[in-house]
Amino acid sequence: MCKAITPGIDYSLYLVTGRELLPEGITYIESLKQAIEGGVTVVQVREKKADTGEFLQIARESKELCDQHNIPLIVNDRIDIALAIRATGVHLGQTDMPVAVARSLLPPDTIIGVSCNTPEQVEKAVQDGADYVGLGAVYGTQTKDVSGKIIGPRKVGLRLEKLDGTNVKSVVIGGIKTSNVLRTLHVSVSTSGRTVDGVAVVSDIVASKTPRESARTLASLVKAFKLASSAPALARPFSRQLSDSLLHDAAALLDVVRKHSPLIHQITNTVVTNQSANATLALGASPIMATSPYEMEDLQKATGALLINFGTITDKEGMLQAGKFANLNKKPVVFDPVGVGATAYRRSTASELLNTWQASIIKGNAAEIGALADSVEVQAKGVDSGGSFKDPAAVIRQLARKERCVVVLSGVVDYITNGEDVVALHNGHPLLGQITGSGCMLGTAVATFAAAERLRTLESEGKGADEEGKLVSGDMLVAAVGGVLALTVASELAAAREDVKGSGTFLPALIDELGKLTPEVIASRAKAEVFSP
């Protein structure tokens, strides 16, 4: 049974009430009135502790106010209350009345929503005829017990896939607030391109002393995201469609680096900190290798990009805070999950990091990419890769769509994708594989070019509503191509020098050649091919 959705319901900012969260000095109705004036598009009255008489009174007052502003009112759990006040709809939990029974008791045009925690629950809600589903809990929340039910933002897409081919709408719920709403919307997309229709918010509005302003900020962010996210943009996270000028644009970012000398914050493998810093300087940027979680909020306001390389995983809290504040400040985040498939701890840490912040670019070798993609085709040998994929383009496309970012697969041939187009780069020299930290330096170069691409975009296009709705401005695919080419082209030039006799003399020569690179040299030596689906 699948009932067509009643038209005209805008789920963009779905407020769930909670009188127990109200701050001192503001009444329930005043808070609700301000929230509606700020941009709330749907209201759900939730009263877990009130008796029937009190619930009915609160619901009546809420309905009267919502009717004045033409806002749909949904009642949580209670069919009797919904009938008594002629509510727009009801919202049911997994242990509440079945949808079919509720439908038989309610007027035919009543909206019915269902809370869903698993893909199977979403599938059943669709079969039962729900009009919308609430997906979560996305994050932890103090408004209800979600023990064992936190799915994290990266798993929302798996649930959205169950809505393909239906008119059933969706909202995400659980810990959604101003500081994470853009990131949540960005990643809450299925691999088929299905997005959520809105966000359900409780404490960020109800507990606010200025609910009008809180709602207005959230509504503005949701609207900006929807304006900035067309279907092609969703298919290509952090990237526009490829153009003929790709290599030229990627190489030209080197001039932007040297013009602005962006600060590149690197929480990186302690074995290669010095090499990475020298590579950053050679390219024309400024390195900072801070790891304390207590300075991340201030640092991410000043940095051009953030590189998180967890080769030695000694600064996890710093990594968590750095990525969170980088997202808030709309700075590119490059994630290099060194050896992620080697131990259970590395796998769990990578998951925790990626559930806390959104990566703009993920870079790894075949074993690392395979581990993130849940593939067993390539196995790890320590922090190194033990092989290659039969179809690398397909593997990284799927991972890019799943993680909603650009993916770089490093190897003899470097593959880069935005989830649709794949660029294969055939530059590089075998000596790169004979020095410690060449992969880490590749992450450094990619982060440096990502900072430059953001600056170039803001200079040429300016700031506006389009930027407000994005986590990062600029084409991160172009940035990744530029960063990979910078290191691999420099390696070819270094290996050809007469003074290079082996790996010991190759490393300083590589740093020298990074410093001597020009956009013209990068573009002229680039060996690239593009695969489109």
Short mmCIF file of C-alpha atoms in Angstrom, two decimals:
data_model
loop_
_atom_site.label_atom_id
_atom_site.label_comp_id
_atom_site.label_asym_id
_atom_site.label_seq_id
_atom_site.Cartn_x
_atom_site.Cartn_y
_atom_site.Cartn_z
CA MET A 1 0.00 0.00 0.00
CA CYS A 2 1.53 3.36 -1.01
CA LYS A 3 -0.53 6.52 -0.57
CA ALA A 4 0.36 9.54 -2.67
CA ILE A 5 1.68 12.44 -0.62
CA THR A 6 -0.66 15.36 -0.02
CA PRO A 7 0.75 18.29 -2.03
CA GLY A 8 1.93 21.52 -0.48
CA ILE A 9 3.80 20.20 2.55
CA ASP A 10 7.23 21.79 2.87
CA TYR A 11 9.37 19.68 5.22
CA SER A 12 12.44 21.95 5.02
CA LEU A 13 12.50 22.99 8.69
CA TYR A 14 10.44 20.62 10.81
CA LEU A 15 10.14 21.72 14.44
CA VAL A 16 9.51 19.12 17.15
CA THR A 17 8.34 20.79 20.37
CA GLY A 18 9.60 20.05 23.85
CA ARG A 19 8.35 22.31 26.63
CA GLU A 20 10.84 20.88 29.10
CA LEU A 21 13.63 22.54 27.10
CA LEU A 22 12.23 26.07 27.22
CA PRO A 23 14.64 28.62 28.73
CA GLU A 24 13.55 30.75 31.65
CA GLY A 25 11.54 33.82 30.71
CA ILE A 26 9.88 32.57 27.51
CA THR A 27 6.54 30.80 27.26
CA TYR A 28 5.77 27.84 25.02
CA ILE A 29 3.45 29.79 22.73
CA GLU A 30 5.83 32.75 22.45
CA SER A 31 8.69 30.41 21.56
CA LEU A 32 6.54 28.63 18.96
CA LYS A 33 5.34 31.94 17.50
CA GLN A 34 8.91 33.20 17.12
CA ALA A 35 10.05 29.89 15.60
CA ILE A 36 7.29 30.06 12.97
CA GLU A 37 8.14 33.67 12.19
CA GLY A 38 11.78 32.61 11.82
CA GLY A 39 11.00 30.09 9.10
CA VAL A 40 9.73 26.80 10.57
CA THR A 41 7.65 25.04 7.88
CA VAL A 42 6.13 22.14 9.87
CA VAL A 43 5.41 21.76 13.59
CA GLN A 44 5.11 18.50 15.50
CA VAL A 45 3.63 18.70 18.99
CA ARG A 46 5.37 16.15 21.20
CA GLU A 47 4.23 15.72 24.82
CA LYS A 48 5.66 12.58 26.38
CA LYS A 49 4.76 13.38 30.01
CA ALA A 50 1.52 15.38 29.78
CA ASP A 51 -1.82 13.81 30.63
CA THR A 52 -4.58 13.80 28.01
CA GLY A 53 -6.22 17.04 29.17
CA GLU A 54 -2.99 18.98 29.24
CA PHE A 55 -1.84 17.54 25.90
CA LEU A 56 -5.18 18.48 24.33
CA GLN A 57 -4.91 22.06 25.56
CA ILE A 58 -1.33 22.46 24.29
CA ALA A 59 -2.30 20.92 20.95
CA ARG A 60 -5.29 23.28 20.55
CA GLU A 61 -3.18 26.34 21.27
CA SER A 62 -0.52 25.12 18.86
CA LYS A 63 -3.08 24.41 16.13
CA GLU A 64 -4.61 27.87 16.46
CA LEU A 65 -1.21 29.53 16.11
CA CYS A 66 -0.15 27.29 13.20
CA ASP A 67 -3.44 27.95 11.39
CA GLN A 68 -2.81 31.69 11.65
CA HIS A 69 0.46 31.21 9.75
CA ASN A 70 -0.70 28.40 7.43
CA ILE A 71 1.76 25.93 8.97
CA PRO A 72 0.92 22.19 9.07
CA LEU A 73 0.59 20.76 12.58
CA ILE A 74 1.44 17.13 13.29
CA VAL A 75 0.70 15.36 16.57
CA ASN A 76 3.18 12.87 17.98
CA ASP A 77 1.76 9.40 18.80
CA ARG A 78 -1.78 10.38 19.86
CA ILE A 79 -4.45 9.59 17.26
CA ASP A 80 -7.19 10.86 19.62
CA ILE A 81 -5.54 14.25 20.03
CA ALA A 82 -4.99 14.56 16.29
CA LEU A 83 -8.67 13.82 15.65
CA ALA A 84 -9.83 16.21 18.36
CA ILE A 85 -7.99 19.22 16.95
CA ARG A 86 -8.21 18.19 13.27
CA ALA A 87 -4.44 18.12 12.94
CA THR A 88 -2.72 17.96 9.58
CA GLY A 89 -1.14 14.67 10.56
CA VAL A 90 0.27 12.27 13.12
CA HIS A 91 3.76 10.92 13.67
CA LEU A 92 4.16 7.31 14.78
CA GLY A 93 7.08 5.46 16.34
CA GLN A 94 7.99 1.85 15.74
CA THR A 95 6.04 0.72 18.82
CA ASP A 96 2.99 2.91 18.21
CA MET A 97 -0.24 2.09 16.36
CA PRO A 98 0.34 0.51 12.93
CA VAL A 99 0.00 2.84 9.96
CA ALA A 100 -2.91 0.88 8.48
CA VAL A 101 -4.94 1.12 11.71
CA ALA A 102 -4.17 4.83 12.07
CA ARG A 103 -5.17 5.39 8.46
CA SER A 104 -8.52 3.68 9.05
CA LEU A 105 -9.30 6.01 11.98
CA LEU A 106 -8.13 9.30 10.48
CA PRO A 107 -9.57 11.46 7.69
CA PRO A 108 -8.25 10.32 4.28
CA ASP A 109 -6.08 13.39 3.71
CA THR A 110 -4.23 13.09 7.03
CA ILE A 111 -0.45 13.00 6.81
CA ILE A 112 1.18 10.04 8.56
CA GLY A 113 4.88 9.99 9.38
CA VAL A 114 6.92 7.12 10.81
CA SER A 115 10.20 7.12 12.73
CA CYS A 116 12.71 4.78 11.07
CA ASN A 117 16.10 3.68 12.29
CA THR A 118 16.98 0.97 9.76
CA PRO A 119 16.62 0.52 5.98
CA GLU A 120 14.16 -2.32 6.67
CA GLN A 121 11.97 -0.02 8.73
CA VAL A 122 11.98 2.54 5.91
CA GLU A 123 10.99 -0.16 3.43
CA LYS A 124 8.11 -1.29 5.67
CA ALA A 125 6.91 2.29 6.22
CA VAL A 126 6.71 2.75 2.45
CA GLN A 127 4.79 -0.52 2.05
CA ASP A 128 2.41 0.46 4.86
CA GLY A 129 1.55 3.75 3.15
CA ALA A 130 3.44 6.35 5.22
CA ASP A 131 3.59 9.85 3.74
CA TYR A 132 7.00 10.65 5.17
CA VAL A 133 9.70 9.05 7.31
CA GLY A 134 11.87 10.49 10.06
CA LEU A 135 15.40 9.10 9.73
CA GLY A 136 17.64 8.92 12.76
CA ALA A 137 18.89 9.45 15.27
CA VAL A 138 21.65 11.02 13.18
CA TYR A 139 23.59 12.27 16.21
CA GLY A 140 23.25 11.87 19.95
CA THR A 141 20.54 13.98 21.59
CA GLN A 142 19.35 14.77 25.11
CA THR A 143 15.70 15.04 24.09
CA LYS A 144 15.12 11.26 24.08
CA ASP A 145 16.95 8.02 24.70
CA VAL A 146 18.67 6.99 21.45
CA SER A 147 21.02 4.43 22.97
CA GLY A 148 22.13 2.06 20.24
CA LYS A 149 20.10 3.94 17.63
CA ILE A 150 22.58 6.59 16.44
CA ILE A 151 23.13 5.91 12.73
CA GLY A 152 25.50 8.79 11.93
CA PRO A 153 25.04 11.06 8.90
CA ARG A 154 26.94 8.78 6.49
CA LYS A 155 24.29 6.04 6.78
CA VAL A 156 21.31 8.21 5.93
CA GLY A 157 21.89 7.56 2.22
CA LEU A 158 21.35 3.79 2.68
CA ARG A 159 17.91 4.54 4.08
CA LEU A 160 17.08 7.05 1.36
CA GLU A 161 17.70 4.36 -1.26
CA LYS A 162 14.54 2.63 -0.01
CA LEU A 163 12.53 5.68 -1.09
CA ASP A 164 13.60 5.51 -4.75
CA GLY A 165 10.60 5.39 -7.06
CA THR A 166 8.18 6.61 -4.36
CA ASN A 167 6.56 9.90 -3.35
CA VAL A 168 7.40 9.34 0.30
CA LYS A 169 9.23 12.30 1.83
CA SER A 170 11.96 12.27 4.48
CA VAL A 171 13.45 14.33 7.27
CA VAL A 172 16.55 13.65 9.32
CA ILE A 173 16.31 13.97 13.09
CA GLY A 174 18.51 13.68 16.15
CA GLY A 175 21.02 16.29 17.25
CA ILE A 176 20.56 18.52 14.17
CA LYS A 177 21.68 22.08 14.82
CA THR A 178 23.13 25.15 13.13
CA SER A 179 26.69 23.91 13.45
CA ASN A 180 26.09 20.59 11.67
CA VAL A 181 23.06 21.14 9.43
CA LEU A 182 25.00 21.86 6.21
CA ARG A 183 27.29 18.89 6.70
CA THR A 184 24.27 16.70 7.47
CA LEU A 185 22.41 17.80 4.33
CA HIS A 186 25.52 17.39 2.18
CA VAL A 187 26.10 13.78 3.17
CA SER A 188 22.43 12.76 3.44
CA VAL A 189 22.22 11.78 -0.21
CA SER A 190 21.82 8.29 -1.64
CA THR A 191 24.15 7.00 -4.34
CA SER A 192 21.24 7.49 -6.75
CA GLY A 193 21.09 11.19 -5.87
CA ARG A 194 18.06 11.16 -3.56
CA THR A 195 18.21 13.88 -0.89
CA VAL A 196 16.29 14.39 2.33
CA ASP A 197 13.39 16.83 2.14
CA GLY A 198 14.12 18.55 5.42
CA VAL A 199 15.65 18.56 8.87
CA ALA A 200 13.80 18.00 12.13
CA VAL A 201 15.08 20.17 14.98
CA VAL A 202 14.25 20.26 18.66
CA SER A 203 16.65 21.86 21.16
CA ASP A 204 18.47 24.23 18.81
CA ILE A 205 15.20 26.16 18.51
CA VAL A 206 13.16 25.27 21.58
CA ALA A 207 16.01 25.76 24.07
CA SER A 208 17.07 29.03 22.45
CA LYS A 209 16.43 32.37 24.15
CA THR A 210 16.06 33.79 20.65
CA PRO A 211 14.06 31.13 18.79
CA ARG A 212 13.17 33.45 15.92
CA GLU A 213 16.84 34.02 15.10
CA SER A 214 17.72 30.36 15.61
CA ALA A 215 14.96 29.25 13.24
CA ARG A 216 15.88 31.95 10.73
CA THR A 217 19.51 30.79 10.63
CA LEU A 218 18.54 27.14 10.17
CA ALA A 219 15.93 27.97 7.51
CA SER A 220 18.45 30.10 5.63
CA LEU A 221 21.03 27.31 5.61
CA VAL A 222 18.53 24.70 4.41
CA LYS A 223 17.27 27.02 1.68
CA ALA A 224 20.80 27.90 0.59
CA PHE A 225 21.76 24.22 0.39
CA LYS A 226 18.76 23.45 -1.79
CA LEU A 227 19.55 26.39 -4.08
CA ALA A 228 23.20 25.37 -4.41
CA SER A 229 22.49 21.68 -4.95
CA SER A 230 21.12 20.85 -8.36
CA ALA A 231 20.91 17.22 -9.52
CA PRO A 232 24.28 17.38 -11.38
CA ALA A 233 25.94 19.01 -8.37
CA LEU A 234 24.67 16.24 -6.10
CA ALA A 235 26.09 13.62 -8.43
CA ARG A 236 29.45 15.41 -8.34
CA PRO A 237 30.18 16.34 -4.72
CA PHE A 238 32.52 19.33 -4.37
CA SER A 239 32.92 19.48 -8.15
CA ARG A 240 31.41 20.88 -11.31
CA GLN A 241 31.23 18.92 -14.55
CA LEU A 242 34.61 18.41 -16.21
CA SER A 243 35.68 20.98 -18.78
CA ASP A 244 38.24 20.88 -21.57
CA SER A 245 40.44 23.25 -19.56
CA LEU A 246 40.81 20.85 -16.62
CA LEU A 247 44.60 20.42 -16.80
CA HIS A 248 45.22 24.10 -17.44
CA ASP A 249 42.97 25.12 -14.53
CA ALA A 250 44.61 22.56 -12.23
CA ALA A 251 48.13 23.65 -13.10
CA ALA A 252 47.25 27.35 -12.80
CA LEU A 253 46.44 26.85 -9.11
CA LEU A 254 50.19 26.82 -8.44
CA ASP A 255 50.26 30.57 -9.17
CA VAL A 256 47.39 31.07 -6.71
CA VAL A 257 49.38 29.21 -4.05
CA ARG A 258 52.39 31.44 -4.57
CA LYS A 259 50.31 34.60 -4.67
CA HIS A 260 48.48 33.94 -1.37
CA SER A 261 50.81 31.52 0.47
CA PRO A 262 47.85 29.89 2.29
CA LEU A 263 48.37 28.34 5.70
CA ILE A 264 48.08 24.56 5.39
CA HIS A 265 47.25 22.91 8.70
CA GLN A 266 48.54 19.35 8.82
CA ILE A 267 47.89 16.79 11.52
CA THR A 268 50.09 14.20 9.96
CA ASN A 269 52.24 11.13 10.39
CA THR A 270 54.99 12.03 12.87
CA VAL A 271 57.50 10.11 10.74
CA VAL A 272 57.19 12.60 7.86
CA THR A 273 56.32 15.92 9.51
CA ASN A 274 59.55 17.59 8.37
CA GLN A 275 59.27 16.32 4.79
CA SER A 276 55.64 17.44 4.53
CA ALA A 277 56.45 20.89 5.90
CA ASN A 278 59.31 21.30 3.42
CA ALA A 279 57.08 20.21 0.54
CA THR A 280 54.49 22.78 1.61
CA LEU A 281 57.10 25.54 1.66
CA ALA A 282 58.52 24.49 -1.70
CA LEU A 283 55.10 24.79 -3.32
CA GLY A 284 54.76 28.30 -1.92
CA ALA A 285 52.37 27.74 0.99
CA SER A 286 52.94 27.92 4.76
CA PRO A 287 52.80 24.80 6.95
CA ILE A 288 51.56 24.49 10.52
CA MET A 289 51.64 21.14 12.28
CA ALA A 290 49.54 21.87 15.41
CA THR A 291 47.79 18.93 17.10
CA SER A 292 46.23 20.24 20.33
CA PRO A 293 42.42 20.12 20.27
CA TYR A 294 42.29 23.32 22.31
CA GLU A 295 43.52 25.55 19.49
CA MET A 296 41.55 24.08 16.59
CA GLU A 297 38.67 26.55 16.76
CA ASP A 298 41.02 29.51 16.30
CA LEU A 299 43.31 27.78 13.81
CA GLN A 300 40.58 26.85 11.34
CA LYS A 301 39.61 30.51 10.98
CA ALA A 302 43.08 31.26 9.63
CA THR A 303 43.99 28.17 7.63
CA GLY A 304 43.52 27.70 3.91
CA ALA A 305 43.00 23.93 4.15
CA LEU A 306 43.28 21.06 6.59
CA LEU A 307 45.10 17.76 6.01
CA ILE A 308 44.37 14.92 8.41
CA ASN A 309 46.76 12.02 7.98
CA PHE A 310 46.37 9.48 10.75
CA GLY A 311 49.45 7.42 10.08
CA THR A 312 50.36 7.33 13.76
CA ILE A 313 46.91 8.19 15.24
CA THR A 314 48.26 9.92 18.33
CA ASP A 315 46.09 13.04 18.14
CA LYS A 316 42.55 11.75 17.57
CA GLU A 317 40.81 14.44 19.62
CA GLY A 318 42.74 17.12 17.73
CA MET A 319 41.66 15.50 14.45
CA LEU A 320 38.02 15.45 15.52
CA GLN A 321 38.02 19.11 16.54
CA ALA A 322 40.07 20.31 13.58
CA GLY A 323 37.74 18.75 11.02
CA LYS A 324 34.63 20.00 12.79
CA PHE A 325 35.84 23.60 12.82
CA ALA A 326 37.19 23.35 9.26
CA ASN A 327 33.66 22.43 8.12
CA LEU A 328 32.18 25.32 10.08
CA ASN A 329 34.62 27.73 8.42
CA LYS A 330 34.06 26.17 4.98
CA LYS A 331 37.68 25.13 4.56
CA PRO A 332 38.72 22.09 2.47
CA VAL A 333 39.47 18.94 4.47
CA VAL A 334 41.77 16.30 2.96
CA PHE A 335 41.69 12.92 4.69
CA ASP A 336 44.54 10.44 4.27
CA PRO A 337 43.55 7.24 6.16
CA VAL A 338 47.01 5.66 6.25
CA GLY A 339 46.87 1.92 6.87
CA VAL A 340 43.14 2.06 7.63
CA GLY A 341 42.65 -1.60 6.76
CA ALA A 342 45.55 -2.84 8.88
CA THR A 343 43.87 -2.81 12.32
CA ALA A 344 40.40 -2.67 13.84
CA TYR A 345 41.40 0.48 15.73
CA ARG A 346 42.29 2.29 12.52
CA ARG A 347 38.99 1.27 10.94
CA SER A 348 36.93 2.44 13.92
CA THR A 349 38.90 5.70 14.13
CA ALA A 350 38.34 6.44 10.45
CA SER A 351 34.61 5.84 10.89
CA GLU A 352 34.49 8.13 13.93
CA LEU A 353 36.32 10.90 12.10
CA LEU A 354 34.15 10.66 8.97
CA ASN A 355 30.99 10.68 11.09
CA THR A 356 32.17 13.83 12.88
CA TRP A 357 33.16 15.95 9.88
CA GLN A 358 32.88 15.95 6.11
CA ALA A 359 35.98 15.29 4.01
CA SER A 360 36.32 17.28 0.81
CA ILE A 361 38.90 14.86 -0.59
CA ILE A 362 39.87 11.35 0.52
CA LYS A 363 43.29 10.15 -0.67
CA GLY A 364 44.63 6.65 -0.26
CA ASN A 365 46.34 3.70 -1.87
CA ALA A 366 44.39 0.69 -3.13
CA ALA A 367 44.31 -1.11 0.22
CA GLU A 368 43.16 2.03 2.05
CA ILE A 369 40.50 2.88 -0.50
CA GLY A 370 39.41 -0.75 -0.51
CA ALA A 371 39.01 -0.75 3.27
CA LEU A 372 36.84 2.38 3.17
CA ALA A 373 34.82 0.91 0.29
CA ASP A 374 34.33 -2.40 2.16
CA SER A 375 36.16 -4.24 -0.62
CA VAL A 376 38.36 -7.29 -0.01
CA GLU A 377 39.85 -7.21 -3.49
CA VAL A 378 43.07 -5.53 -2.31
CA GLN A 379 44.64 -6.30 1.07
CA ALA A 380 46.91 -4.14 3.20
CA LYS A 381 50.54 -5.00 3.96
CA GLY A 382 51.11 -2.80 7.00
CA VAL A 383 50.56 0.74 5.70
CA ASP A 384 51.29 -0.33 2.13
CA SER A 385 48.99 -1.72 -0.53
CA GLY A 386 49.20 -5.29 -1.69
CA GLY A 387 47.83 -4.98 -5.21
CA SER A 388 45.37 -3.08 -7.40
CA PHE A 389 41.73 -3.16 -8.47
CA LYS A 390 40.49 -4.77 -11.67
CA ASP A 391 38.18 -1.77 -12.19
CA PRO A 392 39.57 1.12 -10.14
CA ALA A 393 37.23 3.66 -11.75
CA ALA A 394 34.14 1.78 -10.56
CA VAL A 395 35.48 1.35 -7.01
CA ILE A 396 36.33 5.00 -6.47
CA ARG A 397 33.16 6.26 -8.15
CA GLN A 398 31.08 4.26 -5.68
CA LEU A 399 33.15 5.44 -2.71
CA ALA A 400 32.91 9.08 -3.80
CA ARG A 401 29.13 8.79 -4.02
CA LYS A 402 28.95 7.06 -0.66
CA GLU A 403 31.21 9.52 1.17
CA ARG A 404 30.05 12.55 -0.85
CA CYS A 405 33.55 13.74 -1.67
CA VAL A 406 36.30 13.62 -4.27
CA VAL A 407 38.41 10.46 -4.05
CA VAL A 408 42.08 10.07 -5.03
CA LEU A 409 43.41 6.54 -5.55
CA SER A 410 47.21 6.74 -5.60
CA GLY A 411 49.41 4.19 -7.35
CA VAL A 412 51.42 3.64 -10.52
CA VAL A 413 48.44 5.33 -12.16
CA ASP A 414 46.60 7.86 -10.01
CA TYR A 415 42.80 7.84 -10.35
CA ILE A 416 40.66 10.78 -9.24
CA THR A 417 36.88 11.05 -9.28
CA ASN A 418 34.00 13.28 -8.25
CA GLY A 419 31.57 10.36 -8.26
CA GLU A 420 30.90 10.61 -11.99
CA ASP A 421 33.90 11.51 -14.13
CA VAL A 422 37.23 9.78 -13.46
CA VAL A 423 40.63 11.27 -14.32
CA ALA A 424 43.58 8.90 -14.68
CA LEU A 425 47.05 10.48 -14.36
CA HIS A 426 50.07 8.56 -15.68
CA ASN A 427 52.82 10.76 -14.26
CA GLY A 428 55.33 9.88 -11.55
CA HIS A 429 58.62 8.01 -11.07
CA PRO A 430 59.34 4.68 -9.30
CA LEU A 431 61.70 6.45 -6.88
CA LEU A 432 58.63 7.93 -5.18
CA GLY A 433 57.87 4.46 -3.88
CA GLN A 434 61.36 4.11 -2.45
CA ILE A 435 61.26 7.02 -0.01
CA THR A 436 59.32 7.21 3.24
CA GLY A 437 56.34 9.54 3.18
CA SER A 438 55.82 10.11 -0.54
CA GLY A 439 52.12 9.34 -0.06
CA CYS A 440 51.97 11.76 2.85
CA MET A 441 53.57 14.47 0.71
CA LEU A 442 50.96 13.75 -1.95
CA GLY A 443 48.28 14.58 0.64
CA THR A 444 50.17 17.79 1.44
CA ALA A 445 50.21 18.81 -2.22
CA VAL A 446 46.51 18.04 -2.64
CA ALA A 447 45.59 20.06 0.47
CA THR A 448 47.72 22.98 -0.75
CA PHE A 449 45.99 23.02 -4.13
CA ALA A 450 42.58 22.66 -2.44
CA ALA A 451 43.27 25.83 -0.46
CA ALA A 452 44.24 27.59 -3.68
CA GLU A 453 41.09 26.44 -5.51
CA ARG A 454 38.89 27.78 -2.73
CA LEU A 455 40.67 31.13 -2.82
CA ARG A 456 40.49 31.29 -6.62
CA THR A 457 36.75 30.61 -6.57
CA LEU A 458 36.01 33.20 -3.89
CA GLU A 459 38.08 35.79 -5.77
CA SER A 460 36.39 35.14 -9.12
CA GLU A 461 32.82 34.43 -8.01
CA GLY A 462 32.59 36.23 -4.68
CA LYS A 463 30.52 35.24 -1.68
CA GLY A 464 26.77 34.84 -1.89
CA ALA A 465 23.83 32.53 -1.28
CA ASP A 466 25.50 29.85 -3.39
CA GLU A 467 28.51 29.84 -1.06
CA GLU A 468 26.28 29.88 2.03
CA GLY A 469 24.75 26.58 0.97
CA LYS A 470 28.08 24.79 0.42
CA LEU A 471 30.60 23.26 2.78
CA VAL A 472 33.45 24.26 0.43
CA SER A 473 33.66 26.68 -2.47
CA GLY A 474 35.55 25.61 -5.57
CA ASP A 475 36.07 22.49 -7.63
CA MET A 476 37.86 19.96 -5.46
CA LEU A 477 38.37 17.63 -8.42
CA VAL A 478 40.48 20.28 -10.14
CA ALA A 479 42.37 20.84 -6.87
CA ALA A 480 43.09 17.12 -6.48
CA VAL A 481 44.32 16.84 -10.07
CA GLY A 482 46.61 19.84 -9.56
CA GLY A 483 48.06 18.52 -6.31
CA VAL A 484 48.74 15.04 -7.71
CA LEU A 485 50.36 16.44 -10.85
CA ALA A 486 52.58 18.80 -8.87
CA LEU A 487 54.20 15.98 -6.92
CA THR A 488 54.35 13.42 -9.73
CA VAL A 489 55.72 15.84 -12.33
CA ALA A 490 58.31 17.07 -9.82
CA SER A 491 59.33 13.46 -9.17
CA GLU A 492 60.01 12.92 -12.88
CA LEU A 493 62.14 16.06 -13.05
CA ALA A 494 64.04 15.15 -9.88
CA ALA A 495 64.76 11.58 -11.01
CA ALA A 496 66.21 12.89 -14.29
CA ARG A 497 68.83 15.05 -12.55
CA GLU A 498 72.47 13.99 -12.81
CA ASP A 499 73.00 14.46 -9.07
CA VAL A 500 70.30 11.92 -8.18
CA LYS A 501 71.88 8.51 -7.65
CA GLY A 502 69.11 6.81 -5.68
CA SER A 503 66.51 7.32 -2.99
CA GLY A 504 68.94 9.14 -0.67
CA THR A 505 69.62 11.91 -3.18
CA PHE A 506 66.15 11.81 -4.69
CA LEU A 507 64.28 13.31 -1.71
CA PRO A 508 66.14 16.66 -1.54
CA ALA A 509 66.01 16.88 -5.33
CA LEU A 510 62.24 16.35 -5.18
CA ILE A 511 61.87 19.28 -2.78
CA ASP A 512 64.04 21.39 -5.10
CA GLU A 513 61.91 20.56 -8.12
CA LEU A 514 58.69 21.31 -6.27
CA GLY A 515 60.08 24.76 -5.63
CA LYS A 516 61.02 25.25 -9.30
CA LEU A 517 57.70 24.06 -10.76
CA THR A 518 55.62 26.35 -12.95
CA PRO A 519 52.04 25.92 -14.19
CA GLU A 520 53.38 25.67 -17.74
CA VAL A 521 55.67 22.77 -16.85
CA ILE A 522 52.88 20.93 -15.03
CA ALA A 523 50.41 21.33 -17.91
CA SER A 524 52.91 20.42 -20.63
CA ARG A 525 54.08 17.24 -18.89
CA ALA A 526 50.66 16.04 -17.68
CA LYS A 527 49.63 12.65 -19.05
CA ALA A 528 45.92 12.31 -18.43
CA GLU A 529 42.84 10.53 -19.66
CA VAL A 530 39.20 10.97 -18.63
CA PHE A 531 36.55 8.28 -18.18
CA SER A 532 32.88 9.25 -18.07
CA PRO A 533 30.14 6.83 -17.01
#
